[in-house]
Tab-separated table of N, CA, C and O in Angstrom:
chain	number	residue	atom	x	y	z
A	76	MET	N	-21.093	-3.713	-7.597
A	76	MET	CA	-19.640	-3.660	-7.583
A	76	MET	C	-19.207	-2.331	-6.958
A	76	MET	O	-19.773	-1.288	-7.257
A	77	PRO	N	-18.168	-2.376	-6.105
A	77	PRO	CA	-17.701	-1.130	-5.501
A	77	PRO	C	-17.078	-0.202	-6.531
A	77	PRO	O	-16.596	-0.643	-7.577
A	78	THR	N	-17.072	1.083	-6.218
A	78	THR	CA	-16.387	2.044	-7.080
A	78	THR	C	-14.882	1.800	-6.967
A	78	THR	O	-14.414	1.180	-5.998
A	79	PRO	N	-14.097	2.289	-7.916
A	79	PRO	CA	-12.644	2.138	-7.801
A	79	PRO	C	-12.079	2.732	-6.498
A	79	PRO	O	-11.210	2.128	-5.866
A	80	LEU	N	-12.587	3.880	-6.076
A	80	LEU	CA	-12.123	4.470	-4.817
A	80	LEU	C	-12.474	3.565	-3.640
A	80	LEU	O	-11.657	3.373	-2.726
A	81	GLU	N	-13.657	2.975	-3.659
A	81	GLU	CA	-14.040	2.042	-2.593
A	81	GLU	C	-13.125	0.811	-2.591
A	81	GLU	O	-12.762	0.305	-1.522
A	82	THR	N	-12.742	0.348	-3.779
A	82	THR	CA	-11.809	-0.785	-3.863
A	82	THR	C	-10.493	-0.439	-3.187
A	82	THR	O	-9.955	-1.235	-2.400
A	83	VAL	N	-9.962	0.739	-3.466
A	83	VAL	CA	-8.687	1.157	-2.875
A	83	VAL	C	-8.843	1.341	-1.367
A	83	VAL	O	-7.975	0.918	-0.587
A	84	ARG	N	-9.935	1.920	-0.932
A	84	ARG	CA	-10.166	2.069	0.517
A	84	ARG	C	-10.274	0.704	1.197
A	84	ARG	O	-9.761	0.511	2.311
A	85	THR	N	-10.921	-0.255	0.531
A	85	THR	CA	-11.020	-1.617	1.073
A	85	THR	C	-9.638	-2.238	1.174
A	85	THR	O	-9.314	-2.900	2.170
A	86	TYR	N	-8.821	-2.031	0.161
A	86	TYR	CA	-7.438	-2.522	0.188
A	86	TYR	C	-6.720	-2.007	1.433
A	86	TYR	O	-6.098	-2.779	2.169
A	87	TYR	N	-6.798	-0.701	1.689
A	87	TYR	CA	-6.138	-0.139	2.871
A	87	TYR	C	-6.721	-0.718	4.160
A	87	TYR	O	-5.981	-1.021	5.110
A	88	ALA	N	-8.023	-0.859	4.235
A	88	ALA	CA	-8.662	-1.409	5.443
A	88	ALA	C	-8.174	-2.836	5.707
A	88	ALA	O	-7.926	-3.214	6.862
A	89	LEU	N	-8.031	-3.632	4.652
A	89	LEU	CA	-7.540	-5.000	4.823
A	89	LEU	C	-6.076	-5.010	5.264
A	89	LEU	O	-5.692	-5.808	6.135
A	90	ILE	N	-5.256	-4.133	4.689
A	90	ILE	CA	-3.859	-4.012	5.134
A	90	ILE	C	-3.836	-3.662	6.620
A	90	ILE	O	-3.128	-4.297	7.412
A	91	ASP	N	-4.623	-2.667	7.008
A	91	ASP	CA	-4.640	-2.213	8.398
A	91	ASP	C	-5.131	-3.302	9.348
A	91	ASP	O	-4.703	-3.366	10.500
A	92	ALA	N	-6.017	-4.176	8.876
A	92	ALA	CA	-6.531	-5.291	9.690
A	92	ALA	C	-5.559	-6.466	9.727
A	92	ALA	O	-5.811	-7.455	10.417
A	93	GLY	N	-4.466	-6.371	8.976
A	93	GLY	CA	-3.487	-7.448	8.952
A	93	GLY	C	-3.804	-8.554	7.965
A	93	GLY	O	-3.129	-9.581	7.938
A	94	ASP	N	-4.817	-8.348	7.129
A	94	ASP	CA	-5.207	-9.358	6.138
A	94	ASP	C	-4.516	-9.052	4.809
A	94	ASP	O	-5.144	-8.590	3.852
A	95	LEU	N	-3.217	-9.319	4.755
A	95	LEU	CA	-2.454	-8.999	3.548
A	95	LEU	C	-2.886	-9.856	2.366
A	95	LEU	O	-2.954	-9.371	1.236
A	96	ASP	N	-3.194	-11.124	2.606
A	96	ASP	CA	-3.658	-11.973	1.506
A	96	ASP	C	-4.973	-11.440	0.940
A	96	ASP	O	-5.138	-11.349	-0.276
A	97	GLY	N	-5.905	-11.072	1.804
A	97	GLY	CA	-7.177	-10.501	1.347
A	97	GLY	C	-6.970	-9.194	0.609
A	97	GLY	O	-7.617	-8.932	-0.409
A	98	ALA	N	-6.044	-8.375	1.108
A	98	ALA	CA	-5.764	-7.089	0.462
A	98	ALA	C	-5.264	-7.311	-0.959
A	98	ALA	O	-5.742	-6.671	-1.901
A	99	PHE	N	-4.336	-8.238	-1.122
A	99	PHE	CA	-3.746	-8.419	-2.441
A	99	PHE	C	-4.594	-9.286	-3.359
A	99	PHE	O	-4.320	-9.347	-4.554
A	100	ASP	N	-5.640	-9.903	-2.827
A	100	ASP	CA	-6.630	-10.551	-3.702
A	100	ASP	C	-7.361	-9.505	-4.538
A	100	ASP	O	-7.969	-9.836	-5.553
A	101	LEU	N	-7.311	-8.233	-4.119
A	101	LEU	CA	-7.932	-7.153	-4.886
A	101	LEU	C	-7.091	-6.756	-6.098
A	101	LEU	O	-7.531	-5.979	-6.935
A	102	PHE	N	-5.879	-7.300	-6.195
A	102	PHE	CA	-4.999	-6.996	-7.311
A	102	PHE	C	-5.199	-8.005	-8.437
A	102	PHE	O	-5.462	-9.183	-8.188
A	103	ASP	N	-5.047	-7.531	-9.655
A	103	ASP	CA	-5.027	-8.414	-10.814
A	103	ASP	C	-3.822	-9.345	-10.688
A	103	ASP	O	-2.797	-8.975	-10.106
A	104	GLU	N	-3.941	-10.536	-11.211
A	104	GLU	CA	-2.860	-11.520	-11.114
A	104	GLU	C	-1.541	-10.985	-11.685
A	104	GLU	O	-0.463	-11.316	-11.207
A	105	ASN	N	-1.613	-10.133	-12.712
A	105	ASN	CA	-0.419	-9.590	-13.363
A	105	ASN	C	-0.164	-8.124	-13.021
A	105	ASN	O	0.502	-7.414	-13.775
A	106	ALA	N	-0.670	-7.682	-11.884
A	106	ALA	CA	-0.530	-6.286	-11.471
A	106	ALA	C	0.937	-5.919	-11.274
A	106	ALA	O	1.798	-6.790	-11.090
A	107	THR	N	1.198	-4.614	-11.324
A	107	THR	CA	2.524	-4.098	-10.983
A	107	THR	C	2.380	-3.057	-9.878
A	107	THR	O	1.397	-2.309	-9.828
A	108	VAL	N	3.375	-3.044	-8.993
A	108	VAL	CA	3.420	-2.069	-7.903
A	108	VAL	C	4.828	-1.500	-7.858
A	108	VAL	O	5.807	-2.226	-8.022
A	109	ARG	N	4.877	-0.202	-7.610
A	109	ARG	CA	6.178	0.470	-7.503
A	109	ARG	C	6.178	1.290	-6.217
A	109	ARG	O	5.240	2.038	-5.950
A	110	PHE	N	7.235	1.125	-5.423
A	110	PHE	CA	7.420	1.899	-4.194
A	110	PHE	C	8.525	2.911	-4.431
A	110	PHE	O	9.682	2.529	-4.665
A	111	GLY	N	8.168	4.197	-4.399
A	111	GLY	CA	9.150	5.256	-4.592
A	111	GLY	C	9.920	5.082	-5.886
A	111	GLY	O	9.330	4.886	-6.952
A	112	ASP	N	11.231	5.112	-5.774
A	112	ASP	CA	12.068	4.999	-6.968
A	112	ASP	C	12.600	3.579	-7.181
A	112	ASP	O	13.513	3.356	-7.971
A	113	LYS	N	12.020	2.608	-6.492
A	113	LYS	CA	12.422	1.205	-6.653
A	113	LYS	C	11.851	0.645	-7.955
A	113	LYS	O	10.913	1.184	-8.529
A	114	ASP	N	12.420	-0.471	-8.401
A	114	ASP	CA	11.917	-1.138	-9.597
A	114	ASP	C	10.506	-1.670	-9.357
A	114	ASP	O	10.162	-2.038	-8.218
A	115	PRO	N	9.692	-1.747	-10.406
A	115	PRO	CA	8.339	-2.295	-10.247
A	115	PRO	C	8.385	-3.767	-9.828
A	115	PRO	O	9.289	-4.510	-10.208
A	116	ILE	N	7.403	-4.148	-9.044
A	116	ILE	CA	7.206	-5.539	-8.647
A	116	ILE	C	6.045	-6.036	-9.487
A	116	ILE	O	4.993	-5.393	-9.548
A	117	VAL	N	6.219	-7.177	-10.145
A	117	VAL	CA	5.232	-7.663	-11.102
A	117	VAL	C	4.604	-8.951	-10.595
A	117	VAL	O	5.309	-9.891	-10.226
A	118	GLY	N	3.269	-8.971	-10.600
A	118	GLY	CA	2.512	-10.166	-10.253
A	118	GLY	C	2.015	-10.145	-8.816
A	118	GLY	O	2.730	-9.737	-7.909
A	119	ARG	N	0.768	-10.561	-8.634
A	119	ARG	CA	0.131	-10.556	-7.316
A	119	ARG	C	0.965	-11.314	-6.282
A	119	ARG	O	1.162	-10.839	-5.161
A	120	ALA	N	1.461	-12.499	-6.633
A	120	ALA	CA	2.225	-13.301	-5.672
A	120	ALA	C	3.503	-12.575	-5.241
A	120	ALA	O	3.837	-12.548	-4.050
A	121	ALA	N	4.227	-11.979	-6.189
A	121	ALA	CA	5.463	-11.262	-5.867
A	121	ALA	C	5.171	-10.017	-5.034
A	121	ALA	O	5.922	-9.696	-4.108
A	122	ILE	N	4.089	-9.328	-5.348
A	122	ILE	CA	3.706	-8.126	-4.595
A	122	ILE	C	3.368	-8.509	-3.161
A	122	ILE	O	3.830	-7.883	-2.205
A	123	THR	N	2.561	-9.562	-2.992
A	123	THR	CA	2.180	-10.015	-1.655
A	123	THR	C	3.415	-10.390	-0.844
A	123	THR	O	3.566	-9.972	0.310
A	124	ALA	N	4.316	-11.166	-1.438
A	124	ALA	CA	5.531	-11.579	-0.734
A	124	ALA	C	6.387	-10.377	-0.357
A	124	ALA	O	6.899	-10.296	0.777
A	125	HIS	N	6.535	-9.423	-1.269
A	125	HIS	CA	7.350	-8.237	-0.995
A	125	HIS	C	6.783	-7.449	0.187
A	125	HIS	O	7.530	-7.063	1.097
A	126	VAL	N	5.483	-7.195	0.173
A	126	VAL	CA	4.887	-6.397	1.246
A	126	VAL	C	4.963	-7.150	2.573
A	126	VAL	O	5.254	-6.550	3.616
A	127	LYS	N	4.718	-8.459	2.559
A	127	LYS	CA	4.847	-9.231	3.808
A	127	LYS	C	6.264	-9.125	4.354
A	127	LYS	O	6.459	-8.927	5.557
A	128	ASN	N	7.267	-9.243	3.486
A	128	ASN	CA	8.658	-9.145	3.932
A	128	ASN	C	9.029	-7.737	4.361
A	128	ASN	O	9.949	-7.546	5.149
A	129	MET	N	8.319	-6.739	3.825
A	129	MET	CA	8.597	-5.345	4.146
A	129	MET	C	7.899	-4.934	5.447
A	129	MET	O	8.464	-4.203	6.253
A	130	VAL	N	6.680	-5.420	5.666
A	130	VAL	CA	5.860	-4.930	6.768
A	130	VAL	C	5.945	-5.805	8.020
A	130	VAL	O	6.141	-5.302	9.120
A	131	LEU	N	5.792	-7.104	7.877
A	131	LEU	CA	5.673	-7.977	9.045
A	131	LEU	C	6.864	-7.911	9.994
A	131	LEU	O	6.673	-7.899	11.209
A	132	PRO	N	8.112	-7.850	9.510
A	132	PRO	CA	9.229	-7.766	10.448
A	132	PRO	C	9.406	-6.381	11.073
A	132	PRO	O	10.219	-6.215	11.973
A	133	VAL	N	8.658	-5.395	10.597
A	133	VAL	CA	8.889	-4.005	10.989
A	133	VAL	C	7.774	-3.435	11.870
A	133	VAL	O	8.028	-2.801	12.881
A	134	ALA	N	6.529	-3.657	11.474
A	134	ALA	CA	5.405	-2.949	12.100
A	134	ALA	C	4.510	-3.872	12.914
A	134	ALA	O	4.147	-4.949	12.469
A	135	LYS	N	4.171	-3.390	14.100
A	135	LYS	CA	3.181	-4.073	14.926
A	135	LYS	C	1.789	-3.731	14.403
A	135	LYS	O	0.873	-4.543	14.458
A	136	GLU	N	1.681	-2.510	13.868
A	136	GLU	CA	0.384	-2.021	13.371
A	136	GLU	C	0.632	-0.954	12.315
A	136	GLU	O	1.600	-0.199	12.395
A	137	ILE	N	-0.259	-0.916	11.323
A	137	ILE	CA	-0.231	0.137	10.306
A	137	ILE	C	-1.642	0.698	10.190
A	137	ILE	O	-2.623	-0.055	10.253
A	138	GLU	N	-1.710	1.997	10.017
A	138	GLU	CA	-3.013	2.641	9.790
A	138	GLU	C	-2.887	3.576	8.592
A	138	GLU	O	-1.968	4.396	8.536
A	139	HIS	N	-3.804	3.422	7.641
A	139	HIS	CA	-3.891	4.315	6.478
A	139	HIS	C	-5.121	5.197	6.661
A	139	HIS	O	-6.236	4.685	6.746
A	140	ARG	N	-4.908	6.503	6.751
A	140	ARG	CA	-6.034	7.432	6.821
A	140	ARG	C	-6.035	8.241	5.529
A	140	ARG	O	-5.153	9.078	5.299
A	141	VAL	N	-7.015	7.950	4.680
A	141	VAL	CA	-7.114	8.660	3.408
A	141	VAL	C	-7.659	10.054	3.682
A	141	VAL	O	-8.762	10.217	4.194
A	142	VAL	N	-6.847	11.055	3.365
A	142	VAL	CA	-7.226	12.455	3.558
A	142	VAL	C	-8.123	12.898	2.408
A	142	VAL	O	-9.116	13.590	2.616
A	143	SER	N	-7.752	12.478	1.201
A	143	SER	CA	-8.578	12.786	0.036
A	143	SER	C	-8.341	11.712	-1.015
A	143	SER	O	-7.262	11.133	-1.108
A	144	GLY	N	-9.370	11.454	-1.788
A	144	GLY	CA	-9.276	10.473	-2.855
A	144	GLY	C	-10.017	10.971	-4.087
A	144	GLY	O	-11.086	11.584	-3.960
A	145	TYR	N	-9.440	10.733	-5.238
A	145	TYR	CA	-10.006	11.204	-6.494
A	145	TYR	C	-10.029	10.073	-7.508
A	145	TYR	O	-9.122	9.256	-7.549
A	146	GLU	N	-11.045	10.063	-8.336
A	146	GLU	CA	-11.144	9.097	-9.430
A	146	GLU	C	-11.087	9.840	-10.758
A	146	GLU	O	-11.760	10.857	-10.923
A	147	VAL	N	-10.275	9.300	-11.673
A	147	VAL	CA	-10.176	9.862	-13.019
A	147	VAL	C	-10.279	8.701	-13.993
A	147	VAL	O	-9.476	7.767	-13.941
A	148	ARG	N	-11.267	8.747	-14.866
A	148	ARG	CA	-11.434	7.697	-15.876
A	148	ARG	C	-10.347	7.857	-16.926
A	148	ARG	O	-10.176	8.936	-17.495
A	149	THR	N	-9.577	6.790	-17.163
A	149	THR	CA	-8.457	6.847	-18.107
A	149	THR	C	-8.494	5.621	-19.016
A	149	THR	O	-7.849	4.614	-18.736
A	150	GLY	N	-9.278	5.681	-20.067
A	150	GLY	CA	-9.357	4.562	-21.006
A	150	GLY	C	-10.033	3.358	-20.388
A	150	GLY	O	-11.172	3.442	-19.936
A	151	ASP	N	-9.317	2.236	-20.332
A	151	ASP	CA	-9.872	0.991	-19.816
A	151	ASP	C	-9.839	0.881	-18.297
A	151	ASP	O	-10.344	-0.086	-17.740
A	152	THR	N	-9.200	1.835	-17.634
A	152	THR	CA	-9.103	1.797	-16.177
A	152	THR	C	-9.573	3.118	-15.586
A	152	THR	O	-9.746	4.108	-16.289
A	153	THR	N	-9.758	3.106	-14.279
A	153	THR	CA	-9.998	4.332	-13.534
A	153	THR	C	-8.801	4.535	-12.626
A	153	THR	O	-8.412	3.620	-11.886
A	154	THR	N	-8.203	5.703	-12.710
A	154	THR	CA	-7.065	6.026	-11.864
A	154	THR	C	-7.589	6.637	-10.570
A	154	THR	O	-8.391	7.574	-10.598
A	155	VAL	N	-7.140	6.063	-9.459
A	155	VAL	CA	-7.526	6.543	-8.132
A	155	VAL	C	-6.282	7.154	-7.492
A	155	VAL	O	-5.265	6.472	-7.322
A	156	ILE	N	-6.370	8.427	-7.166
A	156	ILE	CA	-5.268	9.139	-6.536
A	156	ILE	C	-5.672	9.405	-5.092
A	156	ILE	O	-6.719	10.004	-4.835
A	157	CYS	N	-4.853	8.910	-4.166
A	157	CYS	CA	-5.150	9.098	-2.744
A	157	CYS	C	-4.003	9.801	-2.047
A	157	CYS	O	-2.839	9.427	-2.211
A	158	GLU	N	-4.366	10.814	-1.293
A	158	GLU	CA	-3.436	11.430	-0.355
A	158	GLU	C	-3.777	10.825	0.994
A	158	GLU	O	-4.948	10.797	1.386
A	159	ALA	N	-2.767	10.320	1.694
A	159	ALA	CA	-3.034	9.624	2.947
A	159	ALA	C	-1.969	9.936	3.985
A	159	ALA	O	-0.861	10.363	3.651
A	160	VAL	N	-2.327	9.711	5.232
A	160	VAL	CA	-1.359	9.678	6.317
A	160	VAL	C	-1.261	8.220	6.722
A	160	VAL	O	-2.267	7.588	7.072
A	161	VAL	N	-0.057	7.673	6.608
A	161	VAL	CA	0.187	6.279	6.961
A	161	VAL	C	0.991	6.278	8.250
A	161	VAL	O	2.054	6.910	8.325
A	162	THR	N	0.468	5.591	9.272
A	162	THR	CA	1.120	5.570	10.570
A	162	THR	C	1.597	4.157	10.876
A	162	THR	O	0.803	3.211	10.848
A	163	TYR	N	2.881	4.034	11.140
A	163	TYR	CA	3.494	2.764	11.516
A	163	TYR	C	3.724	2.762	13.022
A	163	TYR	O	4.366	3.675	13.550
A	164	THR	N	3.223	1.744	13.713
A	164	THR	CA	3.593	1.482	15.095
A	164	THR	C	4.617	0.359	15.031
A	164	THR	O	4.315	-0.746	14.568
A	165	MET	N	5.815	0.671	15.465
A	165	MET	CA	6.942	-0.221	15.238
A	165	MET	C	6.884	-1.464	16.125
A	165	MET	O	6.495	-1.390	17.300
A	166	LEU	N	7.275	-2.572	15.558
A	166	LEU	CA	7.225	-3.867	16.224
A	166	LEU	C	8.191	-3.935	17.406
A	166	LEU	O	7.815	-4.391	18.489
A	167	HIS	N	9.417	-3.484	17.230
A	167	HIS	CA	10.433	-3.681	18.264
A	167	HIS	C	10.542	-2.520	19.242
A	167	HIS	O	10.771	-2.742	20.432
A	168	SER	N	10.362	-1.296	18.787
A	168	SER	CA	10.509	-0.147	19.681
A	168	SER	C	9.181	0.351	20.234
A	168	SER	O	9.161	1.015	21.262
A	169	GLY	N	8.098	0.084	19.523
A	169	GLY	CA	6.799	0.645	19.907
A	169	GLY	C	6.625	2.085	19.474
A	169	GLY	O	5.566	2.679	19.690
A	170	ASN	N	7.654	2.671	18.873
A	170	ASN	CA	7.559	4.052	18.400
A	170	ASN	C	6.513	4.162	17.304
A	170	ASN	O	6.233	3.200	16.597
A	171	VAL	N	5.954	5.362	17.190
A	171	VAL	CA	4.917	5.623	16.194
A	171	VAL	C	5.456	6.638	15.189
A	171	VAL	O	5.948	7.703	15.579
A	172	HIS	N	5.373	6.266	13.905
A	172	HIS	CA	5.889	7.124	12.834
A	172	HIS	C	4.800	7.363	11.786
A	172	HIS	O	4.533	6.498	10.956
A	173	PRO	N	4.168	8.546	11.799
A	173	PRO	CA	3.246	8.882	10.711
A	173	PRO	C	4.019	9.527	9.569
A	173	PRO	O	5.046	10.188	9.790
A	174	HIS	N	3.561	9.288	8.348
A	174	HIS	CA	4.141	10.009	7.213
A	174	HIS	C	3.064	10.248	6.159
A	174	HIS	O	2.093	9.507	6.071
A	175	ASN	N	3.260	11.320	5.407
A	175	ASN	CA	2.348	11.639	4.316
A	175	ASN	C	2.701	10.764	3.123
A	175	ASN	O	3.870	10.518	2.846
A	176	ALA	N	1.679	10.293	2.422
A	176	ALA	CA	1.900	9.421	1.270
A	176	ALA	C	0.901	9.769	0.175
A	176	ALA	O	-0.184	10.282	0.442
A	177	VAL	N	1.307	9.461	-1.028
A	177	VAL	CA	0.407	9.564	-2.178
A	177	VAL	C	0.469	8.226	-2.893
A	177	VAL	O	1.551	7.676	-3.113
A	178	THR	N	-0.704	7.696	-3.226
A	178	THR	CA	-0.753	6.477	-4.023
A	178	THR	C	-1.588	6.745	-5.268
A	178	THR	O	-2.564	7.499	-5.226
A	179	ILE	N	-1.149	6.136	-6.340
A	179	ILE	CA	-1.883	6.204	-7.602
A	179	ILE	C	-2.177	4.760	-7.988
A	179	ILE	O	-1.249	3.977	-8.210
A	180	SER	N	-3.445	4.409	-7.998
A	180	SER	CA	-3.861	3.039	-8.306
A	180	SER	C	-4.742	3.064	-9.541
A	180	SER	O	-5.624	3.905	-9.659
A	181	GLU	N	-4.499	2.116	-10.434
A	181	GLU	CA	-5.354	1.962	-11.613
A	181	GLU	C	-6.209	0.719	-11.409
A	181	GLU	O	-5.674	-0.369	-11.173
A	182	VAL	N	-7.526	0.909	-11.490
A	182	VAL	CA	-8.483	-0.163	-11.243
A	182	VAL	C	-9.212	-0.466	-12.543
A	182	VAL	O	-9.737	0.436	-13.203
A	183	ASN	N	-9.242	-1.762	-12.921
A	183	ASN	CA	-9.888	-2.139	-14.183
A	183	ASN	C	-11.402	-2.316	-13.997
A	183	ASN	O	-11.933	-2.206	-12.875
A	184	ALA	N	-12.095	-2.603	-15.085
A	184	ALA	CA	-13.554	-2.736	-15.065
A	184	ALA	C	-14.022	-3.906	-14.211
A	184	ALA	O	-15.162	-3.925	-13.749
A	185	ASP	N	-13.128	-4.895	-13.974
A	185	ASP	CA	-13.459	-6.034	-13.115
A	185	ASP	C	-13.285	-5.714	-11.636
A	185	ASP	O	-13.524	-6.569	-10.784
A	186	GLY	N	-12.817	-4.509	-11.327
A	186	GLY	CA	-12.637	-4.113	-9.935
A	186	GLY	C	-11.304	-4.521	-9.332
A	186	GLY	O	-11.143	-4.495	-8.117
A	187	HIS	N	-10.334	-4.885	-10.172
A	187	HIS	CA	-9.012	-5.258	-9.678
A	187	HIS	C	-8.015	-4.127	-9.905
A	187	HIS	O	-8.054	-3.441	-10.923
A	188	ILE	N	-7.104	-3.987	-8.957
A	188	ILE	CA	-6.024	-3.023	-9.101
A	188	ILE	C	-4.994	-3.632	-10.053
A	188	ILE	O	-4.516	-4.746	-9.817
A	189	VAL	N	-4.691	-2.923	-11.134
A	189	VAL	CA	-3.746	-3.447	-12.127
A	189	VAL	C	-2.371	-2.777	-12.028
A	189	VAL	O	-1.375	-3.367	-12.427
A	190	ARG	N	-2.320	-1.556	-11.511
A	190	ARG	CA	-1.065	-0.850	-11.316
A	190	ARG	C	-1.204	0.042	-10.095
A	190	ARG	O	-2.263	0.618	-9.865
A	191	GLN	N	-0.093	0.154	-9.366
A	191	GLN	CA	-0.102	1.050	-8.213
A	191	GLN	C	1.298	1.633	-8.022
A	191	GLN	O	2.292	0.928	-8.157
A	192	ARG	N	1.344	2.930	-7.729
A	192	ARG	CA	2.570	3.622	-7.391
A	192	ARG	C	2.394	4.242	-6.014
A	192	ARG	O	1.352	4.843	-5.730
A	193	ASN	N	3.415	4.082	-5.174
A	193	ASN	CA	3.361	4.558	-3.787
A	193	ASN	C	4.535	5.492	-3.534
A	193	ASN	O	5.688	5.109	-3.788
A	194	VAL	N	4.243	6.677	-3.023
A	194	VAL	CA	5.291	7.646	-2.741
A	194	VAL	C	5.110	8.154	-1.316
A	194	VAL	O	4.025	8.606	-0.944
A	195	GLY	N	6.161	8.043	-0.528
A	195	GLY	CA	6.159	8.536	0.847
A	195	GLY	C	7.546	8.365	1.429
A	195	GLY	O	8.357	7.588	0.917
A	196	ASN	N	7.832	9.048	2.508
A	196	ASN	CA	9.155	8.988	3.130
A	196	ASN	C	9.143	7.953	4.252
A	196	ASN	O	8.695	8.229	5.352
A	197	LEU	N	9.664	6.771	3.955
A	197	LEU	CA	9.761	5.725	4.964
A	197	LEU	C	11.101	5.754	5.707
A	197	LEU	O	11.394	4.844	6.482
A	198	GLY	N	11.896	6.797	5.499
A	198	GLY	CA	13.200	6.896	6.153
A	198	GLY	C	13.146	6.703	7.656
A	198	GLY	O	13.905	5.892	8.207
A	199	PRO	N	12.248	7.409	8.382
A	199	PRO	CA	12.193	7.220	9.835
A	199	PRO	C	11.773	5.803	10.245
A	199	PRO	O	12.259	5.273	11.240
A	200	VAL	N	10.911	5.179	9.460
A	200	VAL	CA	10.477	3.807	9.753
A	200	VAL	C	11.660	2.858	9.593
A	200	VAL	O	11.924	2.010	10.462
A	201	ILE	N	12.395	2.998	8.512
A	201	ILE	CA	13.550	2.136	8.250
A	201	ILE	C	14.639	2.357	9.301
A	201	ILE	O	15.210	1.401	9.831
A	202	ALA	N	14.910	3.608	9.649
A	202	ALA	CA	15.936	3.916	10.649
A	202	ALA	C	15.553	3.340	12.013
A	202	ALA	O	16.406	2.766	12.719
A	203	ASP	N	14.290	3.467	12.383
A	203	ASP	CA	13.820	2.923	13.655
A	203	ASP	C	13.998	1.406	13.682
A	203	ASP	O	14.483	0.830	14.658
A	204	HIS	N	13.614	0.755	12.592
A	204	HIS	CA	13.741	-0.699	12.524
A	204	HIS	C	15.215	-1.120	12.651
A	204	HIS	O	15.540	-2.031	13.412
A	205	LYS	N	16.088	-0.459	11.922
A	205	LYS	CA	17.528	-0.802	11.983
A	205	LYS	C	18.087	-0.589	13.384
A	205	LYS	O	18.944	-1.349	13.838
A	206	ALA	N	17.601	0.424	14.082
A	206	ALA	CA	18.118	0.735	15.422
A	206	ALA	C	17.600	-0.225	16.490
A	206	ALA	O	18.282	-0.442	17.498
A	207	HIS	N	16.424	-0.828	16.287
A	207	HIS	CA	15.805	-1.601	17.365
A	207	HIS	C	15.576	-3.073	17.080
A	207	HIS	O	15.261	-3.833	17.995
A	208	ALA	N	15.700	-3.495	15.840
A	208	ALA	CA	15.444	-4.906	15.518
A	208	ALA	C	16.573	-5.769	16.069
A	208	ALA	O	17.739	-5.373	16.039
A	209	PRO	N	16.225	-6.949	16.574
A	209	PRO	CA	17.302	-7.850	17.034
A	209	PRO	C	18.153	-8.298	15.844
A	209	PRO	O	17.665	-8.389	14.717
A	210	ASN	N	19.399	-8.506	16.098
A	210	ASN	CA	20.322	-8.914	15.018
A	210	ASN	C	20.111	-10.323	14.619
A	210	ASN	O	19.972	-11.264	15.021
């Protein structure tokens, strides 16, 4: 079985390859994900749908480069903290927007992500999309 950090790295690799369904198969069925200060999204199906609706209309390509990753055993889960540079290549403009991000993922003993928090400034990505997406 992969380590919790390897699970999170695999998740990013699948996202970057465009395999969103495969990426979210790594999540527990009842997982929660929170983006910045938004409300948590509950359940693998809802998380998958949210990310597809967030990413597919916006980005031609995404790349996650993990700068550092740490594992901390916390009771029944292992908390994986990753500092990353996430680069969006925009679908409509072709512009490239890198931003620094931190993710905190909790991985259970079965190797599934049960909770994840994502923090990063997507302001330039959102502004670019609003400026260039067809109406």
